mmCIF file of C-alpha atoms in Angstrom:
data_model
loop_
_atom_site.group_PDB
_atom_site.id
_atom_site.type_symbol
_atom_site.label_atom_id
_atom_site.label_comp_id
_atom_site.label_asym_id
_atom_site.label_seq_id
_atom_site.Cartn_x
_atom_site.Cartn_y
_atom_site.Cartn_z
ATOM 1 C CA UNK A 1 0.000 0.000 0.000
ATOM 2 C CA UNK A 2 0.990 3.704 -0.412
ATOM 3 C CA UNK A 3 0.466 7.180 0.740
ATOM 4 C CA UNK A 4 -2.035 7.838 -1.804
ATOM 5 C CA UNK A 5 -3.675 4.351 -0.471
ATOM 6 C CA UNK A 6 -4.080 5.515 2.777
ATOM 7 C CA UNK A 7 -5.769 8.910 2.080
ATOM 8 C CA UNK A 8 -8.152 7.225 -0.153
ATOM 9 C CA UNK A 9 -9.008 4.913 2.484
ATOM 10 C CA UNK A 10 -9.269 7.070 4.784
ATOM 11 C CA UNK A 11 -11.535 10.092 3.145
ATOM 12 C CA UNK A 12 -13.560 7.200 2.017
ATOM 13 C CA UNK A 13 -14.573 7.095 5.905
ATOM 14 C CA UNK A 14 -18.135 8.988 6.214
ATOM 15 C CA UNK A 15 -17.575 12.181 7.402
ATOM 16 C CA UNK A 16 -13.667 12.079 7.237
ATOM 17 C CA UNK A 17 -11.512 15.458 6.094
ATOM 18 C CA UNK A 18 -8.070 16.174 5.223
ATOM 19 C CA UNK A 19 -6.516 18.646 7.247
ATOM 20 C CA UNK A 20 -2.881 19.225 7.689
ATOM 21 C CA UNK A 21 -0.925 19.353 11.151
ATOM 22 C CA UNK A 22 2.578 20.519 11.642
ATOM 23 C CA UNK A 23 3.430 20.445 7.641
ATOM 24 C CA UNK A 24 1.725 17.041 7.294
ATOM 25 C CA UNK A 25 -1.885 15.351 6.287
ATOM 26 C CA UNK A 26 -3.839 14.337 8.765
ATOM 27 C CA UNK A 27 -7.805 13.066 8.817
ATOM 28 C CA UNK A 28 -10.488 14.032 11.043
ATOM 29 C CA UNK A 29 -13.381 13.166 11.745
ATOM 30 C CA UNK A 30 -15.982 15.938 13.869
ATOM 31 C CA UNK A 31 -12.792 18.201 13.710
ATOM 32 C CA UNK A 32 -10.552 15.542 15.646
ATOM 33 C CA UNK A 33 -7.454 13.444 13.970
ATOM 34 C CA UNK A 34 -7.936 9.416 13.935
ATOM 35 C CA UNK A 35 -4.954 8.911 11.432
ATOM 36 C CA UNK A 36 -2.261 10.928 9.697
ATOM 37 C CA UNK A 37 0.709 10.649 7.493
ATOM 38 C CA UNK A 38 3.310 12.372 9.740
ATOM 39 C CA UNK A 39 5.639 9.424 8.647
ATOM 40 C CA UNK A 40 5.007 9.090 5.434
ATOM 41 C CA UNK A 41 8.486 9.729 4.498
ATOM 42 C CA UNK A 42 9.720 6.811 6.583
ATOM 43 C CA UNK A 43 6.793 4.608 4.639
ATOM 44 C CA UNK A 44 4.528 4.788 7.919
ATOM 45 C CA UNK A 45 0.839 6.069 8.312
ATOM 46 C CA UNK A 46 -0.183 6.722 12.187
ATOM 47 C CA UNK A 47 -3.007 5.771 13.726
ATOM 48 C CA UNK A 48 -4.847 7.172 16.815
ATOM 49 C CA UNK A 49 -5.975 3.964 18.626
ATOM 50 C CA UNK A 50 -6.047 3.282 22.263
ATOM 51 C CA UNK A 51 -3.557 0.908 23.807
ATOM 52 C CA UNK A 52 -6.215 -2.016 23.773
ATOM 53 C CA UNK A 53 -6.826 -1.779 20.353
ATOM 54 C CA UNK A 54 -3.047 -1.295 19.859
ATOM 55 C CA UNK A 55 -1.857 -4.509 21.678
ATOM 56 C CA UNK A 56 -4.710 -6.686 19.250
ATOM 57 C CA UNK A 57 -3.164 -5.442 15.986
ATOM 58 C CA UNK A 58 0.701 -5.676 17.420
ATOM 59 C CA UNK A 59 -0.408 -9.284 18.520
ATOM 60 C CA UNK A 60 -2.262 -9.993 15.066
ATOM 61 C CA UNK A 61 0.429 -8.491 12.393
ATOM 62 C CA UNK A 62 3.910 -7.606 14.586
ATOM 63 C CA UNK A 63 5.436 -7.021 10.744
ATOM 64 C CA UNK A 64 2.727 -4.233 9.921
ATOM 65 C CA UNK A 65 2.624 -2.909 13.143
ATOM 66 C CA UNK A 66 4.746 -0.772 15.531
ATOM 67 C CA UNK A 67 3.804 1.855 18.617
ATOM 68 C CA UNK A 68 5.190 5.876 18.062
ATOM 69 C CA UNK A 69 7.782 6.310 19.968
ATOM 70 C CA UNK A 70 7.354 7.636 23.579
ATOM 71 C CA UNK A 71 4.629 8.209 25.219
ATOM 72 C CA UNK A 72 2.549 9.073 22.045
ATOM 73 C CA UNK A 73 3.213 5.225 21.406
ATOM 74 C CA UNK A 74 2.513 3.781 25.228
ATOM 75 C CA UNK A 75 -1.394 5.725 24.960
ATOM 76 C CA UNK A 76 -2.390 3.926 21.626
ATOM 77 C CA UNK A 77 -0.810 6.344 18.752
ATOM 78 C CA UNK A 78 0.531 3.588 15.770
ATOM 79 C CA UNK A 79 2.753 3.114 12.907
ATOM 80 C CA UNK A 80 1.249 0.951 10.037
ATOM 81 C CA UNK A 81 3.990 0.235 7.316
ATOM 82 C CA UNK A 82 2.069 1.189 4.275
ATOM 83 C CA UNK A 83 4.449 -1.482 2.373
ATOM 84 C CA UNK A 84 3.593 -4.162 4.498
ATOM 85 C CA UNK A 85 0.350 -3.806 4.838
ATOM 86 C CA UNK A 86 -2.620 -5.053 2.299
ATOM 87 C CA UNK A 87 -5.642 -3.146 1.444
ATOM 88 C CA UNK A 88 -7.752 -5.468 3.884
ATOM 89 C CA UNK A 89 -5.450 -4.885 6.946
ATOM 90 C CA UNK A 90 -5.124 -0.523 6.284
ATOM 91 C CA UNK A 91 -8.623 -0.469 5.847
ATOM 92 C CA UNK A 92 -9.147 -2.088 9.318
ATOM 93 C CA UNK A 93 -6.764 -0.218 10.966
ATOM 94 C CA UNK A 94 -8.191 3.256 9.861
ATOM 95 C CA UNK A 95 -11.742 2.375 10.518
ATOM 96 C CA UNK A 96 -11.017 0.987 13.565
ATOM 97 C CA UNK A 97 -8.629 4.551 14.353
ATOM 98 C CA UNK A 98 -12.397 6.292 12.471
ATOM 99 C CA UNK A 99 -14.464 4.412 14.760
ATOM 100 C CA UNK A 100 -12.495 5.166 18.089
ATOM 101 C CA UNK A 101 -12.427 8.865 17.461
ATOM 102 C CA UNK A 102 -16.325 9.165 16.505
ATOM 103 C CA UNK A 103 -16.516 7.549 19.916
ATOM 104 C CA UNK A 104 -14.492 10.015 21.880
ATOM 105 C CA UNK A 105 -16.021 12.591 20.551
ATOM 106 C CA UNK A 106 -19.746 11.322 21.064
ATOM 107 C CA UNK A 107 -18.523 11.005 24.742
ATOM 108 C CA UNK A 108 -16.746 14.474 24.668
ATOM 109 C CA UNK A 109 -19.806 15.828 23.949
ATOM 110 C CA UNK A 110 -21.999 13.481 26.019
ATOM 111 C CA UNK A 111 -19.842 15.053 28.780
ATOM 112 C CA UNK A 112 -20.027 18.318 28.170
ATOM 113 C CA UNK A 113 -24.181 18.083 28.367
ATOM 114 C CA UNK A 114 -23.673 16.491 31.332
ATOM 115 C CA UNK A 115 -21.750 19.309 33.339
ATOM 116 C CA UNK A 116 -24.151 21.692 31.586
ATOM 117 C CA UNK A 117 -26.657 19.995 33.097
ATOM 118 C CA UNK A 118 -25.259 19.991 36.355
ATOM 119 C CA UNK A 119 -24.468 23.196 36.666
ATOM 120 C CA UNK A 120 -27.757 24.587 35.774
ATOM 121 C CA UNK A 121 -29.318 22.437 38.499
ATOM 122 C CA UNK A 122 -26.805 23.797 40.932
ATOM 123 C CA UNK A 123 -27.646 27.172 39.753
ATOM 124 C CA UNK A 124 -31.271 27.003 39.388
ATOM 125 C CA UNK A 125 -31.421 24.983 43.083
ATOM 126 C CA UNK A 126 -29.706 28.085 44.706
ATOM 127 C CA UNK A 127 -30.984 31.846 44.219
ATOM 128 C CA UNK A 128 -27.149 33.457 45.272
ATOM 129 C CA UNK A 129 -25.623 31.147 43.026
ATOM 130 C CA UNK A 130 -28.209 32.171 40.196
ATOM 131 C CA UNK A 131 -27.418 36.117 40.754
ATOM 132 C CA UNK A 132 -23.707 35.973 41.448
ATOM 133 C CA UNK A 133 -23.455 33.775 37.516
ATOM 134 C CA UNK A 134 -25.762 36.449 36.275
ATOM 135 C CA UNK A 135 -23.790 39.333 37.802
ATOM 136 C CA UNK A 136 -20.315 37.488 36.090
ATOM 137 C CA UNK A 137 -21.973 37.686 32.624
ATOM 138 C CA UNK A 138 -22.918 40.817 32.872
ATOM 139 C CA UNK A 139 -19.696 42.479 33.635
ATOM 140 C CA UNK A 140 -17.746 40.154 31.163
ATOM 141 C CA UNK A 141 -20.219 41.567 28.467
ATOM 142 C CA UNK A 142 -19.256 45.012 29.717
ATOM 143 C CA UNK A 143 -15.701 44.210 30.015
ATOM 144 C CA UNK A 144 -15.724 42.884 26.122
ATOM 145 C CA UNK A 145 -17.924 45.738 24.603
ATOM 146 C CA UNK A 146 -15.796 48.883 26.216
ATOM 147 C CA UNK A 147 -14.209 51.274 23.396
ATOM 148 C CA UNK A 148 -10.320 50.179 24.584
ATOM 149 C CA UNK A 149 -11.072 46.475 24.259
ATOM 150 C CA UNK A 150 -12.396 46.941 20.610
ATOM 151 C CA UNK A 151 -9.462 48.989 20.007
ATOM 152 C CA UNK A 152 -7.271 46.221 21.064
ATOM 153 C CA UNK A 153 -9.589 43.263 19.307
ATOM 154 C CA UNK A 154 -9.227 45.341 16.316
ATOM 155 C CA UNK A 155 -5.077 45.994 16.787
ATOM 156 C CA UNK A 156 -4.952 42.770 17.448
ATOM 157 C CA UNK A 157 -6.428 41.603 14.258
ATOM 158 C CA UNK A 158 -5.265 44.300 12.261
ATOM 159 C CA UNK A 159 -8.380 45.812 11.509
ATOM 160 C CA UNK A 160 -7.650 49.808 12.478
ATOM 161 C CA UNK A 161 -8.425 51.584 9.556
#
């Protein structure tokens, strides 16, 4: 297999993109990498697995396999040498790299309703907690809307006329 394998593979995925990190392709899928080809020059695509699903396809295919070095490598991040590997085996590994990130990011956001959640209970349950959040926003809107913070937004940005 090749480069050019592994990125049609890959954006063959539903809802996978291209996007480049540090100089090199990566995919994504819901804005998060699940493989790249950071290595392509050394004939490697990487992976984002976990260390689970890491140990099954180091057990299954030790030849087509290796962990990243460091600790990139010990949480589940993998090689696959594209000219060891056959079209069945690279199109496992990527949906199975697909598949893990559409699941972290289903409980990112599963999360992220949940503390929501939580903290409008805790607000809604207590009156001083309700004001004091209220009295926050308010200021921060104030903070973010006086004529020397535009001024720096729009230095910032280079947007001064």
């Amino acid at each position: 297999m090749t480069a050019s394998d592994f990125r049609r593979i890959a954006l063959s995925l539903e809802g996978a993109e291209e996007g480049s990190h540090m100089g090199a392709a990566d995919f994504r899928v819901g804005g998060r990498i699940f493989a790249t080809l950071a290595a392509e020059r050394h004939g490697y695509g990487n992976l984002m697995l976990n260390p689970e699903t890491q140990a099954a396809f180091l057990a299954d295919q030790p030849d087509a396999f290796l962990p990243v070095a460091g600790t990139w490598g010990r949480n589940g991040a993998t090689h696959i040498r594209l000219a060891v590997a056959d079209s069945e085996t690279l199109t496992g590994a990527l949906r199975a790299a697909w598949r893990l990130r559409i699941e972290k990011n289903q409980n990112a956001r599963q999360s992220a309703i949940n503390s929501a959640k939580r903290r409008s209970a805790a607000l809604s349950s207590n009156p001083e907690l309700m004001l004091l959040d209220k009295r926050r926003k308010a200021e921060m809107r104030a903070r973010l809307t006086t004529p020397q913070m535009l001024e720096s937004v729009k230095r910032r940005y280079g947007l001064l006329d």
